[in-house]
Short mmCIF file of C-alpha atoms in Angstrom, two decimals:
data_model
loop_
_atom_site.label_atom_id
_atom_site.label_comp_id
_atom_site.label_asym_id
_atom_site.label_seq_id
_atom_site.Cartn_x
_atom_site.Cartn_y
_atom_site.Cartn_z
CA UNK K 1 9.58 14.69 -10.31
CA UNK K 2 6.84 12.70 -12.06
CA UNK K 3 5.94 10.50 -9.25
CA UNK K 4 2.72 10.68 -7.06
CA UNK K 5 2.57 13.68 -4.94
CA UNK K 6 0.52 14.27 -1.79
CA UNK K 7 -0.21 17.41 0.23
CA UNK K 8 0.11 18.07 3.01
CA UNK K 9 2.64 15.58 4.34
CA UNK K 10 1.60 16.24 7.86
CA UNK K 11 -1.57 17.56 9.38
CA UNK K 12 -2.33 18.10 13.10
CA UNK K 13 -6.00 19.02 13.84
CA UNK K 14 -8.28 19.08 16.66
CA UNK K 15 -11.26 16.68 16.97
CA UNK K 16 -14.30 17.99 15.21
CA UNK K 17 -12.39 19.92 12.53
CA UNK K 18 -12.57 19.14 8.80
CA UNK K 19 -9.36 18.33 6.88
CA UNK K 20 -8.74 17.80 3.12
CA UNK K 21 -5.83 15.95 1.39
CA UNK K 22 -4.78 16.40 -2.16
CA UNK K 23 -3.23 13.85 -4.35
CA UNK K 24 -1.63 14.40 -7.84
CA UNK K 25 -1.14 11.10 -9.59
CA UNK K 26 1.34 10.15 -12.28
CA UNK K 27 0.02 12.04 -15.30
CA UNK K 28 -0.64 9.12 -17.63
CA UNK K 29 -2.27 6.96 -14.84
CA UNK K 30 -6.11 6.80 -15.18
CA UNK K 31 -6.67 4.95 -11.86
CA UNK K 32 -6.31 6.63 -8.46
CA UNK K 33 -6.64 4.92 -5.14
CA UNK K 34 -6.88 6.07 -1.44
CA UNK K 35 -5.60 3.75 1.20
CA UNK K 36 -5.38 4.30 4.97
CA UNK K 37 -2.58 2.86 7.07
CA UNK K 38 -2.43 2.84 11.00
CA UNK K 39 0.49 1.76 13.10
CA UNK K 40 1.25 -1.94 12.75
CA UNK K 41 -1.06 -2.48 9.87
CA UNK K 42 -0.75 -2.69 6.18
CA UNK K 43 -2.54 -0.22 3.86
CA UNK K 44 -6.42 -0.65 3.90
CA UNK K 45 -8.36 0.13 0.82
CA UNK K 46 -10.74 3.17 0.98
CA UNK K 47 -11.76 4.05 -2.47
CA UNK K 48 -10.66 4.19 -6.08
CA UNK K 49 -11.45 6.14 -9.28
CA UNK K 50 -11.11 5.30 -12.96
CA UNK K 51 -10.66 8.67 -14.49
CA UNK K 52 -13.29 10.81 -12.85
CA UNK K 53 -15.61 7.93 -11.88
CA UNK K 54 -15.42 6.62 -8.30
CA UNK K 55 -15.96 2.97 -8.85
CA UNK K 56 -15.72 1.40 -5.40
CA UNK K 57 -15.81 2.47 -1.87
CA UNK K 58 -14.78 0.39 1.23
CA UNK K 59 -17.04 0.17 4.25
CA UNK K 60 -14.27 1.92 6.17
CA UNK K 61 -15.35 5.08 4.28
CA UNK K 62 -17.93 6.45 6.56
CA UNK K 63 -20.30 9.25 5.59
CA UNK K 64 -17.81 11.70 7.08
CA UNK K 65 -15.35 10.88 4.31
CA UNK K 66 -15.74 12.06 0.72
CA UNK K 67 -13.33 11.82 -2.26
CA UNK K 68 -13.59 13.48 -5.58
CA UNK K 69 -11.51 13.42 -8.66
CA UNK K 70 -12.82 16.26 -10.95
CA UNK K 71 -11.74 15.95 -14.50
CA UNK K 72 -9.93 12.74 -13.83
CA UNK K 73 -6.77 14.35 -12.74
CA UNK K 74 -5.88 15.24 -9.05
CA UNK K 75 -7.98 13.84 -6.32
CA UNK K 76 -9.07 15.21 -2.81
CA UNK K 77 -10.07 13.24 0.24
CA UNK K 78 -12.05 15.27 2.77
CA UNK K 79 -12.73 14.12 6.29
CA UNK K 80 -15.57 16.01 8.17
CA UNK K 81 -15.84 16.24 11.99
CA UNK K 82 -12.55 14.29 12.52
CA UNK K 83 -12.37 11.82 15.29
CA UNK K 84 -9.30 10.57 17.18
CA UNK K 85 -9.70 7.11 15.34
CA UNK K 86 -9.12 8.92 12.06
CA UNK K 87 -5.42 9.36 12.97
CA UNK K 88 -3.47 7.49 10.33
CA UNK K 89 -1.30 7.78 7.29
CA UNK K 90 -3.55 8.41 4.27
CA UNK K 91 -1.88 7.00 1.13
CA UNK K 92 -2.61 7.83 -2.48
CA UNK K 93 -1.54 5.65 -5.31
CA UNK K 94 -2.08 5.47 -9.12
CA UNK K 95 -1.79 2.96 -11.74
CA UNK K 96 -2.10 2.81 -15.63
CA UNK K 97 -5.21 0.47 -15.44
CA UNK K 98 -4.53 -0.95 -18.76
CA UNK K 99 -4.87 -4.47 -20.01
CA UNK K 100 -1.90 -6.74 -19.13
CA UNK K 101 -1.03 -4.56 -16.23
CA UNK K 102 -1.16 -6.55 -12.99
CA UNK K 103 -2.47 -3.94 -10.68
CA UNK K 104 0.88 -2.61 -9.41
CA UNK K 105 0.44 0.64 -7.46
CA UNK K 106 2.72 3.68 -7.39
CA UNK K 107 2.37 5.29 -4.08
CA UNK K 108 2.79 8.90 -2.94
CA UNK K 109 4.64 9.59 0.37
CA UNK K 110 1.49 9.85 2.37
CA UNK K 111 -0.26 12.41 4.46
CA UNK K 112 0.02 11.78 8.09
CA UNK K 113 -3.14 12.95 10.13
CA UNK K 114 -3.02 13.40 13.83
CA UNK K 115 -6.32 14.30 15.52
CA UNK K 116 -5.97 15.69 19.01
CA UNK P 1 -10.34 -11.99 9.07
CA UNK P 2 -6.97 -10.95 7.38
CA UNK P 3 -6.95 -12.19 3.75
CA UNK P 4 -3.21 -12.32 3.55
CA UNK P 5 -1.18 -13.42 6.64
CA UNK P 6 2.41 -12.36 6.82
CA UNK P 7 5.03 -13.98 9.01
CA UNK P 8 6.86 -13.25 11.02
CA UNK P 9 5.49 -10.00 12.11
CA UNK P 10 9.01 -8.82 13.37
CA UNK P 11 12.40 -9.92 12.46
CA UNK P 12 15.76 -8.69 13.89
CA UNK P 13 18.85 -10.08 12.43
CA UNK P 14 22.63 -9.39 12.15
CA UNK P 15 24.16 -8.01 8.96
CA UNK P 16 25.19 -10.94 6.71
CA UNK P 17 22.54 -13.35 7.78
CA UNK P 18 19.95 -14.82 5.37
CA UNK P 19 16.17 -14.61 6.07
CA UNK P 20 12.88 -15.68 4.65
CA UNK P 21 9.51 -13.99 5.23
CA UNK P 22 6.12 -15.42 4.14
CA UNK P 23 2.86 -14.52 2.87
CA UNK P 24 -0.07 -16.90 2.99
CA UNK P 25 -3.67 -16.94 2.07
CA UNK P 26 -6.52 -19.37 1.55
CA UNK P 27 -7.48 -17.40 -1.58
CA UNK P 28 -6.12 -17.58 -5.06
CA UNK P 29 -4.62 -14.50 -6.43
CA UNK P 30 -4.11 -13.53 -10.19
CA UNK P 31 -0.88 -11.78 -9.14
CA UNK P 32 0.99 -11.08 -5.94
CA UNK P 33 3.23 -8.12 -5.28
CA UNK P 34 5.88 -7.25 -2.73
CA UNK P 35 6.55 -3.74 -1.59
CA UNK P 36 9.00 -2.18 0.85
CA UNK P 37 8.01 0.78 3.03
CA UNK P 38 10.39 2.94 5.12
CA UNK P 39 9.18 5.05 8.07
CA UNK P 40 7.16 8.13 6.94
CA UNK P 41 7.18 7.06 3.38
CA UNK P 42 4.78 5.24 0.91
CA UNK P 43 5.35 1.68 -0.11
CA UNK P 44 7.57 1.06 -3.07
CA UNK P 45 7.05 -1.83 -5.41
CA UNK P 46 9.80 -4.48 -5.48
CA UNK P 47 8.37 -7.23 -7.63
CA UNK P 48 5.21 -8.70 -9.22
CA UNK P 49 4.77 -12.58 -9.50
CA UNK P 50 2.06 -13.87 -11.82
CA UNK P 51 2.58 -17.56 -12.69
CA UNK P 52 2.29 -20.45 -10.16
CA UNK P 53 5.72 -21.48 -9.16
CA UNK P 54 7.39 -18.44 -10.54
CA UNK P 55 10.72 -17.37 -9.07
CA UNK P 56 12.19 -13.90 -9.50
CA UNK P 57 15.40 -12.52 -8.37
CA UNK P 58 16.30 -8.98 -7.58
CA UNK P 59 19.89 -8.78 -6.58
CA UNK P 60 20.07 -10.44 -3.20
CA UNK P 61 16.19 -10.80 -2.98
CA UNK P 62 14.44 -13.91 -4.25
CA UNK P 63 10.70 -14.07 -4.52
CA UNK P 64 8.61 -17.17 -5.09
CA UNK P 65 4.88 -17.57 -5.96
CA UNK P 66 3.35 -20.76 -4.69
CA UNK P 67 2.20 -23.36 -7.32
CA UNK P 68 -1.51 -22.87 -6.29
CA UNK P 69 -1.03 -18.93 -6.37
CA UNK P 70 -2.14 -18.67 -2.73
CA UNK P 71 1.22 -17.93 -1.15
CA UNK P 72 4.56 -16.33 -1.73
CA UNK P 73 7.95 -15.99 -0.05
CA UNK P 74 10.75 -13.48 0.05
CA UNK P 75 14.29 -14.66 0.79
CA UNK P 76 17.01 -12.08 1.37
CA UNK P 77 20.70 -13.34 1.27
CA UNK P 78 23.43 -11.64 3.22
CA UNK P 79 21.15 -8.99 4.57
CA UNK P 80 22.42 -5.42 4.89
CA UNK P 81 21.31 -2.50 7.08
CA UNK P 82 19.79 -0.89 3.98
CA UNK P 83 17.44 -3.79 3.79
CA UNK P 84 15.69 -2.50 7.00
CA UNK P 85 12.04 -1.64 6.40
CA UNK P 86 8.49 -3.06 6.40
CA UNK P 87 7.89 -5.66 3.70
CA UNK P 88 4.36 -5.80 2.52
CA UNK P 89 2.83 -8.44 0.18
CA UNK P 90 -0.31 -7.58 -1.71
CA UNK P 91 -2.71 -9.68 -3.63
CA UNK P 92 -4.60 -8.94 -6.87
CA UNK P 93 -7.94 -10.69 -7.96
CA UNK P 94 -9.26 -9.53 -11.25
CA UNK P 95 -10.18 -5.87 -11.15
CA UNK P 96 -10.57 -5.65 -7.33
CA UNK P 97 -8.28 -3.29 -5.59
CA UNK P 98 -5.07 -4.66 -4.06
CA UNK P 99 -5.36 -6.44 -0.70
CA UNK P 100 -2.31 -5.98 1.60
CA UNK P 101 -1.00 -8.08 4.49
CA UNK P 102 0.05 -6.49 7.69
CA UNK P 103 3.66 -6.69 6.75
CA UNK P 104 6.93 -8.01 8.25
CA UNK P 105 9.11 -5.38 9.93
CA UNK P 106 12.78 -6.22 9.33
CA UNK P 107 15.70 -4.76 11.22
CA UNK P 108 19.18 -5.53 10.10
CA UNK P 109 21.77 -4.62 12.66
CA UNK P 110 25.14 -3.70 11.55
#
């Protein structure tokens, strides 16, 4: 399977714990995005990378959140000191990011976080 | 303030009926995309529209981009239970990340 893969698919944690999600994009895609989706909402942008450079971060990304993309391949999203309001589906997407490509995103299946 | 407004929020119809869902904005987009999302899965791209007034067809689905590139519609003919899902529109403006609407949740009852 050459699509975007995310791990874990589901994570249940207690408030205050740290969690880390991993995303492996489509191999030839140089852009990688993280979105968050809560019940009844569309995906909300968190951050994105062009290769290993983190180019933009949303105001939704508090200082408890950090994302990395070492070597421009896979990415990790870490949430420290989780709160119940962090419960959501965390979606990773990739795109080629080349000229003439209209920003279409290829999403993974998501990592669902439940904070108790 | 939601940049992209989708309506209706929920829609429940019988198999075989036709339906139209809408995506509206006060902003101009360079392109607009439609995705479908099933429970527990990530969104899957259906179509991208780029030119104002453009119409694209994907089997029983017809997508239209408004002349001013601020709105779009999705029309489904003879809906089937397999069409059930969350339909999301997303707008692109230059190099900024895609902005999504809240979606229309469609349920097609056999």
